[in-house]
Amino acid sequence: MCLLTDCFTMSNQPLPLSQETLAQFNRSQSTEPGPPGPPRRRLASISTRRSSKDHSKDHPHPRPLFLRAMTGPSSESSFMSPSVSTSHMSMGKRFSFAGWHQGGRVSFSGLYLQQPIQEVYVENTYRTGPEPSCRFSARRTQQILQATLDAYLEGVCYSADSCSQLCQMLADLVLSKLKDVNPPRYKLVCQVVVGQSGDHGVRVASQSLINPNTDNYTSAVFQNHSLFAVAVVHGVYFE
Amino acid sequence: MDEDQSEETTFVVDEITTIIKETVETTNGNNSYQHEKINQWMSSIAEISLSQLTKLGKPFKYIVTCIILQKNGAGLHTASSCFWDNTTDGSCTVRWENKTIYCIVSVFGLAI
């Protein structure tokens, strides 16, 4: 989000070109009586008015769009609510936001000014291994895995139609839970196998080419009268 | 030169699928499901697959998962979910069957 900081400094310098062009818009598109003051044109309102607070209650306020390309200084537009107008002054765009409102018109003639995208440079950390406290914990992962399987599959019956979705949902659920406790610089691979309990044999095995100092895996099994589930999670350090 | 570098550091699915298929066929062949021999088959599938993958010489860590299921009319579903870098990492799954067994081998490759 370092893109925002550069534009804050420029937020008080309006560009003259827009005034002219937008004044033209105001004249050409005035169709309804506006409130006293500057015309309440969504198209024109971006640059002509410095304070849109009096009109803010008239419009629904979609959240300001976070852009990568900061287009330079501009005043608040009518759709920006007072509470966010200061913090998002730099977010103002040169082109109209009419498209955000129902039935609005969008026009881009000569208003859009593009600023170069600021590249984010990350410094070298010179770290070649995980920190001692930030390793993949197989025990904790196994607890989370087992708890998730038990909670989610309690009382569930095997059904050929729904179990494929259930399987994918379990895999995504497990991954989302593990992402919260995942140490930095670790990649996760989670595989879930769900099958019907019966008189047949099943074997699930995995072998991996990993670094035993930094990487690890864990697995959990759940079984009830109609189905069984096996979940395997590998945590791999990313150098 | 950029293409060579990208070849080296991305997961090429086709190549790995071919390797795994050959491995499974040579290991399983036309064997019927035998409970005592399953362990041995699975270990050899995983080991041979891994050794073939390392021969590729790419800077990857591999995870090979093998599931062998006896054909008995029961259903099986498998899903995986991964938290990795989409541009460099990838996975492939190979399904193989004969008259009495299903064999599913998944390979995940994570770039170092």
CSV table of C-alpha atoms in Angstrom, one decimal:
chain,number,residue,atom,x,y,z
A,1,MET,CA,0.0,0.0,0.0
A,2,CYS,CA,3.0,2.3,-0.4
A,3,LEU,CA,1.3,3.6,-3.5
A,4,LEU,CA,-1.0,5.9,-1.4
A,5,THR,CA,1.8,7.7,0.4
A,6,ASP,CA,3.2,9.3,-2.7
A,7,CYS,CA,-0.1,10.8,-3.7
A,8,PHE,CA,-1.0,12.3,-0.4
A,9,THR,CA,1.6,15.0,-1.0
A,10,MET,CA,0.0,16.0,-4.3
A,11,SER,CA,-3.5,16.0,-3.0
A,12,ASN,CA,-3.8,19.8,-2.8
A,13,GLN,CA,-2.7,20.7,-6.4
A,14,PRO,CA,-5.6,20.8,-8.8
A,15,LEU,CA,-4.9,20.6,-12.4
A,16,PRO,CA,-6.3,23.4,-14.5
A,17,LEU,CA,-7.3,21.3,-17.5
A,18,SER,CA,-10.0,19.4,-15.7
A,19,GLN,CA,-11.9,22.5,-14.7
A,20,GLU,CA,-12.5,23.6,-18.2
A,21,THR,CA,-13.5,20.2,-19.5
A,22,LEU,CA,-15.8,19.5,-16.6
A,23,ALA,CA,-17.4,22.9,-16.8
A,24,GLN,CA,-18.2,21.9,-20.4
A,25,PHE,CA,-19.8,18.8,-19.1
A,26,ASN,CA,-21.9,20.7,-16.6
A,27,ARG,CA,-23.3,22.8,-19.3
A,28,SER,CA,-24.0,20.0,-21.7
A,29,GLN,CA,-25.6,17.6,-19.2
A,30,SER,CA,-27.7,19.6,-16.9
A,31,THR,CA,-31.0,17.9,-17.1
A,32,GLU,CA,-32.5,18.2,-13.6
A,33,PRO,CA,-32.6,21.1,-11.1
A,34,GLY,CA,-29.8,20.6,-8.7
A,35,PRO,CA,-29.6,21.9,-5.2
A,36,PRO,CA,-28.2,25.4,-4.7
A,37,GLY,CA,-24.5,25.6,-5.1
A,38,PRO,CA,-22.4,23.8,-7.6
A,39,PRO,CA,-24.4,21.6,-10.0
A,40,ARG,CA,-24.8,18.1,-8.6
A,41,ARG,CA,-23.5,16.2,-11.6
A,42,ARG,CA,-21.9,12.9,-10.9
A,43,LEU,CA,-19.8,13.3,-14.0
A,44,ALA,CA,-18.7,16.8,-13.2
A,45,SER,CA,-18.6,16.5,-9.5
A,46,ILE,CA,-15.2,15.0,-9.3
A,47,SER,CA,-13.2,18.2,-9.9
A,48,THR,CA,-15.5,21.1,-9.6
A,49,ARG,CA,-16.3,20.8,-6.0
A,50,ARG,CA,-14.0,20.8,-3.1
A,51,SER,CA,-16.5,19.9,-0.5
A,52,SER,CA,-19.0,17.3,-1.5
A,53,LYS,CA,-20.3,16.9,2.0
A,54,ASP,CA,-23.7,18.7,1.4
A,55,HIS,CA,-24.5,16.3,-1.4
A,56,SER,CA,-23.1,13.2,0.1
A,57,LYS,CA,-26.4,12.2,1.7
A,58,ASP,CA,-28.2,12.3,-1.6
A,59,HIS,CA,-26.2,9.5,-3.1
A,60,PRO,CA,-25.4,6.0,-2.0
A,61,HIS,CA,-21.8,5.7,-1.3
A,62,PRO,CA,-20.0,2.8,-2.8
A,63,ARG,CA,-16.6,2.4,-1.2
A,64,PRO,CA,-13.9,4.2,-3.0
A,65,LEU,CA,-12.1,2.0,-5.5
A,66,PHE,CA,-8.5,1.1,-4.6
A,67,LEU,CA,-6.5,1.7,-7.8
A,68,ARG,CA,-3.0,0.7,-8.6
A,69,ALA,CA,-2.6,3.7,-10.8
A,70,MET,CA,-2.9,6.8,-8.8
A,71,THR,CA,-4.1,9.5,-11.1
A,72,GLY,CA,-2.9,12.5,-9.2
A,73,PRO,CA,-4.7,15.1,-7.1
A,74,SER,CA,-8.4,15.7,-7.3
A,75,SER,CA,-11.1,16.8,-5.0
A,76,GLU,CA,-13.6,14.5,-3.4
A,77,SER,CA,-16.4,13.5,-5.6
A,78,SER,CA,-20.0,13.4,-4.6
A,79,PHE,CA,-20.1,9.7,-3.9
A,80,MET,CA,-17.4,9.9,-1.2
A,81,SER,CA,-18.8,10.1,2.2
A,82,PRO,CA,-17.5,12.8,4.6
A,83,SER,CA,-15.9,10.2,6.9
A,84,VAL,CA,-13.6,8.9,4.2
A,85,SER,CA,-13.1,11.9,2.1
A,86,THR,CA,-9.9,13.1,3.9
A,87,SER,CA,-8.3,9.8,4.0
A,88,HIS,CA,-9.1,9.1,0.4
A,89,MET,CA,-8.3,12.4,-1.1
A,90,SER,CA,-5.5,10.8,-2.9
A,91,MET,CA,-7.8,8.2,-4.3
A,92,GLY,CA,-9.7,10.7,-6.5
A,93,LYS,CA,-9.6,9.8,-10.1
A,94,ARG,CA,-9.8,12.0,-13.0
A,95,PHE,CA,-12.4,10.0,-14.7
A,96,SER,CA,-16.0,10.0,-13.6
A,97,PHE,CA,-17.5,7.5,-11.2
A,98,ALA,CA,-20.9,7.6,-12.9
A,99,GLY,CA,-20.6,3.9,-13.6
A,100,TRP,CA,-20.9,3.1,-10.0
A,101,HIS,CA,-24.3,4.6,-9.7
A,102,GLN,CA,-27.3,3.2,-11.2
A,103,GLY,CA,-27.9,4.5,-14.7
A,104,GLY,CA,-24.8,6.7,-14.6
A,105,ARG,CA,-22.9,7.7,-17.7
A,106,VAL,CA,-19.3,7.1,-18.0
A,107,SER,CA,-17.0,9.5,-19.9
A,108,PHE,CA,-13.3,9.4,-20.3
A,109,SER,CA,-12.7,12.2,-22.6
A,110,GLY,CA,-9.5,13.9,-21.6
A,111,LEU,CA,-9.9,13.4,-17.9
A,112,TYR,CA,-7.9,10.4,-17.2
A,113,LEU,CA,-4.3,11.1,-16.2
A,114,GLN,CA,-2.2,8.2,-15.4
A,115,GLN,CA,0.6,8.2,-13.0
A,116,PRO,CA,3.4,5.6,-13.2
A,117,ILE,CA,2.8,2.6,-11.0
A,118,GLN,CA,5.2,2.6,-8.1
A,119,GLU,CA,7.2,-0.6,-7.9
A,120,VAL,CA,7.6,-2.2,-4.5
A,121,TYR,CA,11.2,-3.2,-3.8
A,122,VAL,CA,11.7,-5.8,-1.1
A,123,GLU,CA,15.1,-5.8,0.6
A,124,ASN,CA,17.2,-8.9,1.0
A,125,THR,CA,16.8,-10.5,4.4
A,126,TYR,CA,19.9,-12.8,4.0
A,127,ARG,CA,18.0,-15.5,5.8
A,128,THR,CA,18.6,-19.1,4.5
A,129,GLY,CA,16.5,-21.0,6.9
A,130,PRO,CA,13.3,-20.6,9.0
A,131,GLU,CA,13.7,-18.9,12.4
A,132,PRO,CA,13.8,-21.4,15.3
A,133,SER,CA,10.4,-20.4,16.6
A,134,CYS,CA,8.8,-20.3,13.1
A,135,ARG,CA,8.9,-23.9,12.0
A,136,PHE,CA,6.1,-26.0,10.7
A,137,SER,CA,4.6,-27.7,13.8
A,138,ALA,CA,3.4,-31.2,12.9
A,139,ARG,CA,1.8,-31.7,16.3
A,140,ARG,CA,-0.3,-28.5,16.2
A,141,THR,CA,-1.3,-29.1,12.6
A,142,GLN,CA,-2.4,-32.6,13.4
A,143,GLN,CA,-4.6,-31.3,16.2
A,144,ILE,CA,-6.2,-28.8,14.0
A,145,LEU,CA,-6.6,-31.4,11.2
A,146,GLN,CA,-8.2,-34.0,13.5
A,147,ALA,CA,-10.5,-31.4,15.1
A,148,THR,CA,-11.7,-30.2,11.7
A,149,LEU,CA,-12.4,-33.7,10.4
A,150,ASP,CA,-14.2,-34.7,13.6
A,151,ALA,CA,-16.3,-31.6,13.7
A,152,TYR,CA,-17.2,-31.5,10.0
A,153,LEU,CA,-17.9,-35.2,9.4
A,154,GLU,CA,-19.8,-36.1,12.6
A,155,GLY,CA,-22.9,-37.9,11.5
A,156,VAL,CA,-22.4,-37.4,7.8
A,157,CYS,CA,-23.5,-40.2,5.5
A,158,TYR,CA,-21.7,-41.1,2.3
A,159,SER,CA,-23.5,-39.9,-0.8
A,160,ALA,CA,-22.0,-40.2,-4.3
A,161,ASP,CA,-23.4,-36.9,-5.5
A,162,SER,CA,-22.5,-34.7,-2.6
A,163,CYS,CA,-19.2,-36.2,-1.4
A,164,SER,CA,-17.1,-34.8,-4.1
A,165,GLN,CA,-18.1,-31.3,-3.1
A,166,LEU,CA,-17.7,-32.3,0.5
A,167,CYS,CA,-14.2,-33.5,-0.2
A,168,GLN,CA,-13.1,-30.2,-1.9
A,169,MET,CA,-14.8,-28.2,0.8
A,170,LEU,CA,-12.9,-30.0,3.5
A,171,ALA,CA,-9.6,-29.5,1.7
A,172,ASP,CA,-10.3,-25.7,1.4
A,173,LEU,CA,-11.5,-25.5,5.0
A,174,VAL,CA,-8.5,-27.3,6.3
A,175,LEU,CA,-6.2,-25.0,4.3
A,176,SER,CA,-7.9,-21.9,5.5
A,177,LYS,CA,-7.6,-22.9,9.1
A,178,LEU,CA,-3.9,-23.8,8.6
A,179,LYS,CA,-3.1,-20.6,6.9
A,180,ASP,CA,-3.9,-18.7,10.1
A,181,VAL,CA,-1.3,-20.7,12.1
A,182,ASN,CA,1.1,-21.2,9.2
A,183,PRO,CA,4.6,-19.8,9.9
A,184,PRO,CA,6.0,-17.4,7.3
A,185,ARG,CA,7.8,-18.7,4.3
A,186,TYR,CA,6.0,-22.1,4.4
A,187,LYS,CA,4.0,-23.5,1.6
A,188,LEU,CA,1.2,-25.9,2.4
A,189,VAL,CA,-0.1,-28.9,0.4
A,190,CYS,CA,-3.3,-30.5,1.8
A,191,GLN,CA,-4.9,-33.6,0.3
A,192,VAL,CA,-8.2,-35.1,1.5
A,193,VAL,CA,-9.5,-38.5,0.5
A,194,VAL,CA,-13.1,-39.4,1.3
A,195,GLY,CA,-14.5,-42.8,0.6
A,196,GLN,CA,-17.4,-45.1,1.3
A,197,SER,CA,-16.9,-47.6,4.1
A,198,GLY,CA,-17.2,-51.1,2.9
A,199,ASP,CA,-15.7,-54.5,2.8
A,200,HIS,CA,-12.8,-53.4,0.6
A,201,GLY,CA,-9.2,-52.5,1.3
A,202,VAL,CA,-7.8,-49.0,0.9
A,203,ARG,CA,-4.3,-47.8,1.4
A,204,VAL,CA,-3.2,-44.2,1.2
A,205,ALA,CA,0.6,-43.5,1.2
A,206,SER,CA,2.8,-40.6,0.4
A,207,GLN,CA,6.5,-40.2,0.0
A,208,SER,CA,8.2,-36.9,-0.5
A,209,LEU,CA,11.5,-35.4,-1.4
A,210,ILE,CA,11.9,-32.6,1.1
A,211,ASN,CA,14.4,-31.3,3.6
A,212,PRO,CA,13.8,-33.0,6.9
A,213,ASN,CA,15.3,-30.1,8.9
A,214,THR,CA,12.8,-27.6,7.8
A,215,ASP,CA,9.8,-29.5,6.3
A,216,ASN,CA,7.3,-31.9,7.7
A,217,TYR,CA,4.0,-33.5,7.2
A,218,THR,CA,1.0,-34.7,9.2
A,219,SER,CA,-2.1,-36.7,8.7
A,220,ALA,CA,-5.5,-37.5,10.3
A,221,VAL,CA,-8.1,-40.1,9.8
A,222,PHE,CA,-11.8,-40.1,10.5
A,223,GLN,CA,-14.2,-43.0,10.1
A,224,ASN,CA,-17.8,-43.6,10.8
A,225,HIS,CA,-20.4,-46.2,9.7
A,226,SER,CA,-20.7,-45.0,6.2
A,227,LEU,CA,-17.6,-43.1,5.2
A,228,PHE,CA,-14.0,-42.6,6.0
A,229,ALA,CA,-11.7,-39.6,5.4
A,230,VAL,CA,-8.0,-39.3,5.3
A,231,ALA,CA,-6.3,-35.9,5.3
A,232,VAL,CA,-2.6,-35.3,4.7
A,233,VAL,CA,-0.9,-32.0,5.1
A,234,HIS,CA,2.7,-31.2,4.0
A,235,GLY,CA,4.5,-28.1,5.1
A,236,VAL,CA,7.4,-27.1,2.9
A,237,TYR,CA,9.8,-24.3,3.6
A,238,PHE,CA,10.3,-21.9,0.7
A,239,GLU,CA,13.8,-20.4,0.5
B,1,MET,CA,17.5,-17.6,-22.3
B,2,ASP,CA,14.5,-16.5,-20.4
B,3,GLU,CA,12.5,-19.4,-21.8
B,4,ASP,CA,15.1,-21.9,-20.7
B,5,GLN,CA,15.1,-20.5,-17.2
B,6,SER,CA,11.3,-20.6,-17.0
B,7,GLU,CA,11.4,-24.2,-18.3
B,8,GLU,CA,13.7,-25.1,-15.5
B,9,THR,CA,11.7,-23.5,-12.7
B,10,THR,CA,8.1,-24.3,-13.7
B,11,PHE,CA,6.2,-27.5,-13.1
B,12,VAL,CA,5.7,-29.3,-16.4
B,13,VAL,CA,2.6,-31.4,-16.1
B,14,ASP,CA,2.9,-33.5,-19.2
B,15,GLU,CA,6.4,-34.7,-18.6
B,16,ILE,CA,5.6,-35.8,-15.1
B,17,THR,CA,2.3,-37.5,-16.1
B,18,THR,CA,4.3,-39.6,-18.5
B,19,ILE,CA,6.8,-40.6,-15.9
B,20,ILE,CA,4.2,-41.6,-13.4
B,21,LYS,CA,2.1,-43.6,-15.9
B,22,GLU,CA,5.1,-45.7,-16.8
B,23,THR,CA,6.0,-46.2,-13.2
B,24,VAL,CA,2.6,-47.4,-12.2
B,25,GLU,CA,2.3,-49.7,-15.2
B,26,THR,CA,5.7,-51.4,-14.6
B,27,THR,CA,5.0,-51.8,-10.9
B,28,ASN,CA,1.4,-52.9,-10.9
B,29,GLY,CA,1.1,-54.5,-14.3
B,30,ASN,CA,-1.8,-57.0,-14.2
B,31,ASN,CA,-1.6,-57.8,-10.5
B,32,SER,CA,-4.8,-58.5,-8.6
B,33,TYR,CA,-5.4,-56.9,-5.3
B,34,GLN,CA,-3.5,-58.8,-2.6
B,35,HIS,CA,-3.6,-57.4,0.8
B,36,GLU,CA,-0.1,-58.6,1.8
B,37,LYS,CA,1.6,-57.1,-1.3
B,38,ILE,CA,-0.1,-53.7,-1.3
B,39,ASN,CA,2.5,-52.2,1.1
B,40,GLN,CA,5.3,-53.3,-1.2
B,41,TRP,CA,3.6,-52.0,-4.3
B,42,MET,CA,2.9,-48.6,-2.8
B,43,SER,CA,6.4,-48.2,-1.5
B,44,SER,CA,7.9,-49.1,-4.9
B,45,ILE,CA,5.5,-46.8,-6.8
B,46,ALA,CA,6.4,-43.9,-4.6
B,47,GLU,CA,10.1,-44.6,-4.5
B,48,ILE,CA,10.5,-45.2,-8.2
B,49,SER,CA,8.4,-42.1,-9.0
B,50,LEU,CA,10.6,-39.9,-6.8
B,51,SER,CA,13.8,-41.2,-8.2
B,52,GLN,CA,12.6,-40.6,-11.7
B,53,LEU,CA,11.5,-37.1,-10.8
B,54,THR,CA,14.9,-36.3,-9.2
B,55,LYS,CA,16.6,-37.4,-12.4
B,56,LEU,CA,14.9,-34.5,-14.1
B,57,GLY,CA,17.3,-32.3,-12.1
B,58,LYS,CA,14.9,-29.4,-11.5
B,59,PRO,CA,15.0,-27.3,-8.4
B,60,PHE,CA,11.9,-28.7,-6.9
B,61,LYS,CA,10.7,-30.4,-3.8
B,62,TYR,CA,8.3,-33.2,-4.6
B,63,ILE,CA,5.4,-34.9,-2.7
B,64,VAL,CA,4.1,-38.1,-4.2
B,65,THR,CA,0.8,-39.5,-2.8
B,66,CYS,CA,-0.4,-42.9,-3.8
B,67,ILE,CA,-3.9,-44.3,-3.2
B,68,ILE,CA,-4.7,-47.9,-4.0
B,69,LEU,CA,-8.3,-49.0,-3.8
B,70,GLN,CA,-9.8,-52.4,-4.3
B,71,LYS,CA,-12.6,-52.5,-6.9
B,72,ASN,CA,-15.6,-53.4,-4.8
B,73,GLY,CA,-18.3,-51.0,-5.9
B,74,ALA,CA,-17.5,-48.4,-3.3
B,75,GLY,CA,-17.0,-44.8,-4.1
B,76,LEU,CA,-13.9,-42.7,-3.5
B,77,HIS,CA,-13.3,-39.0,-3.7
B,78,THR,CA,-10.0,-37.1,-3.4
B,79,ALA,CA,-9.4,-33.4,-3.3
B,80,SER,CA,-6.4,-31.2,-2.7
B,81,SER,CA,-5.9,-27.7,-1.7
B,82,CYS,CA,-2.6,-25.9,-1.8
B,83,PHE,CA,-1.1,-22.7,-0.5
B,84,TRP,CA,1.8,-22.0,-2.9
B,85,ASP,CA,3.1,-19.9,-5.7
B,86,ASN,CA,0.9,-20.5,-8.7
B,87,THR,CA,3.5,-19.4,-11.2
B,88,THR,CA,6.2,-21.9,-10.2
B,89,ASP,CA,4.4,-24.7,-8.4
B,90,GLY,CA,2.0,-27.3,-9.7
B,91,SER,CA,0.5,-30.7,-9.3
B,92,CYS,CA,-0.7,-33.6,-11.5
B,93,THR,CA,-2.8,-36.6,-10.8
B,94,VAL,CA,-2.6,-39.9,-12.7
B,95,ARG,CA,-5.4,-42.4,-12.5
B,96,TRP,CA,-4.8,-46.0,-13.4
B,97,GLU,CA,-6.9,-49.1,-13.1
B,98,ASN,CA,-7.0,-52.8,-14.0
B,99,LYS,CA,-9.6,-55.4,-13.3
B,100,THR,CA,-9.3,-55.5,-9.5
B,101,ILE,CA,-7.6,-52.3,-8.4
B,102,TYR,CA,-7.7,-48.5,-8.8
B,103,CYS,CA,-4.5,-46.6,-8.4
B,104,ILE,CA,-4.4,-42.8,-8.0
B,105,VAL,CA,-1.0,-41.1,-7.9
B,106,SER,CA,-0.7,-37.4,-7.2
B,107,VAL,CA,2.5,-35.5,-7.6
B,108,PHE,CA,3.0,-32.0,-6.1
B,109,GLY,CA,6.0,-30.0,-7.1
B,110,LEU,CA,7.1,-27.0,-5.1
B,111,ALA,CA,9.8,-24.7,-6.4
B,112,ILE,CA,12.7,-24.1,-4.0
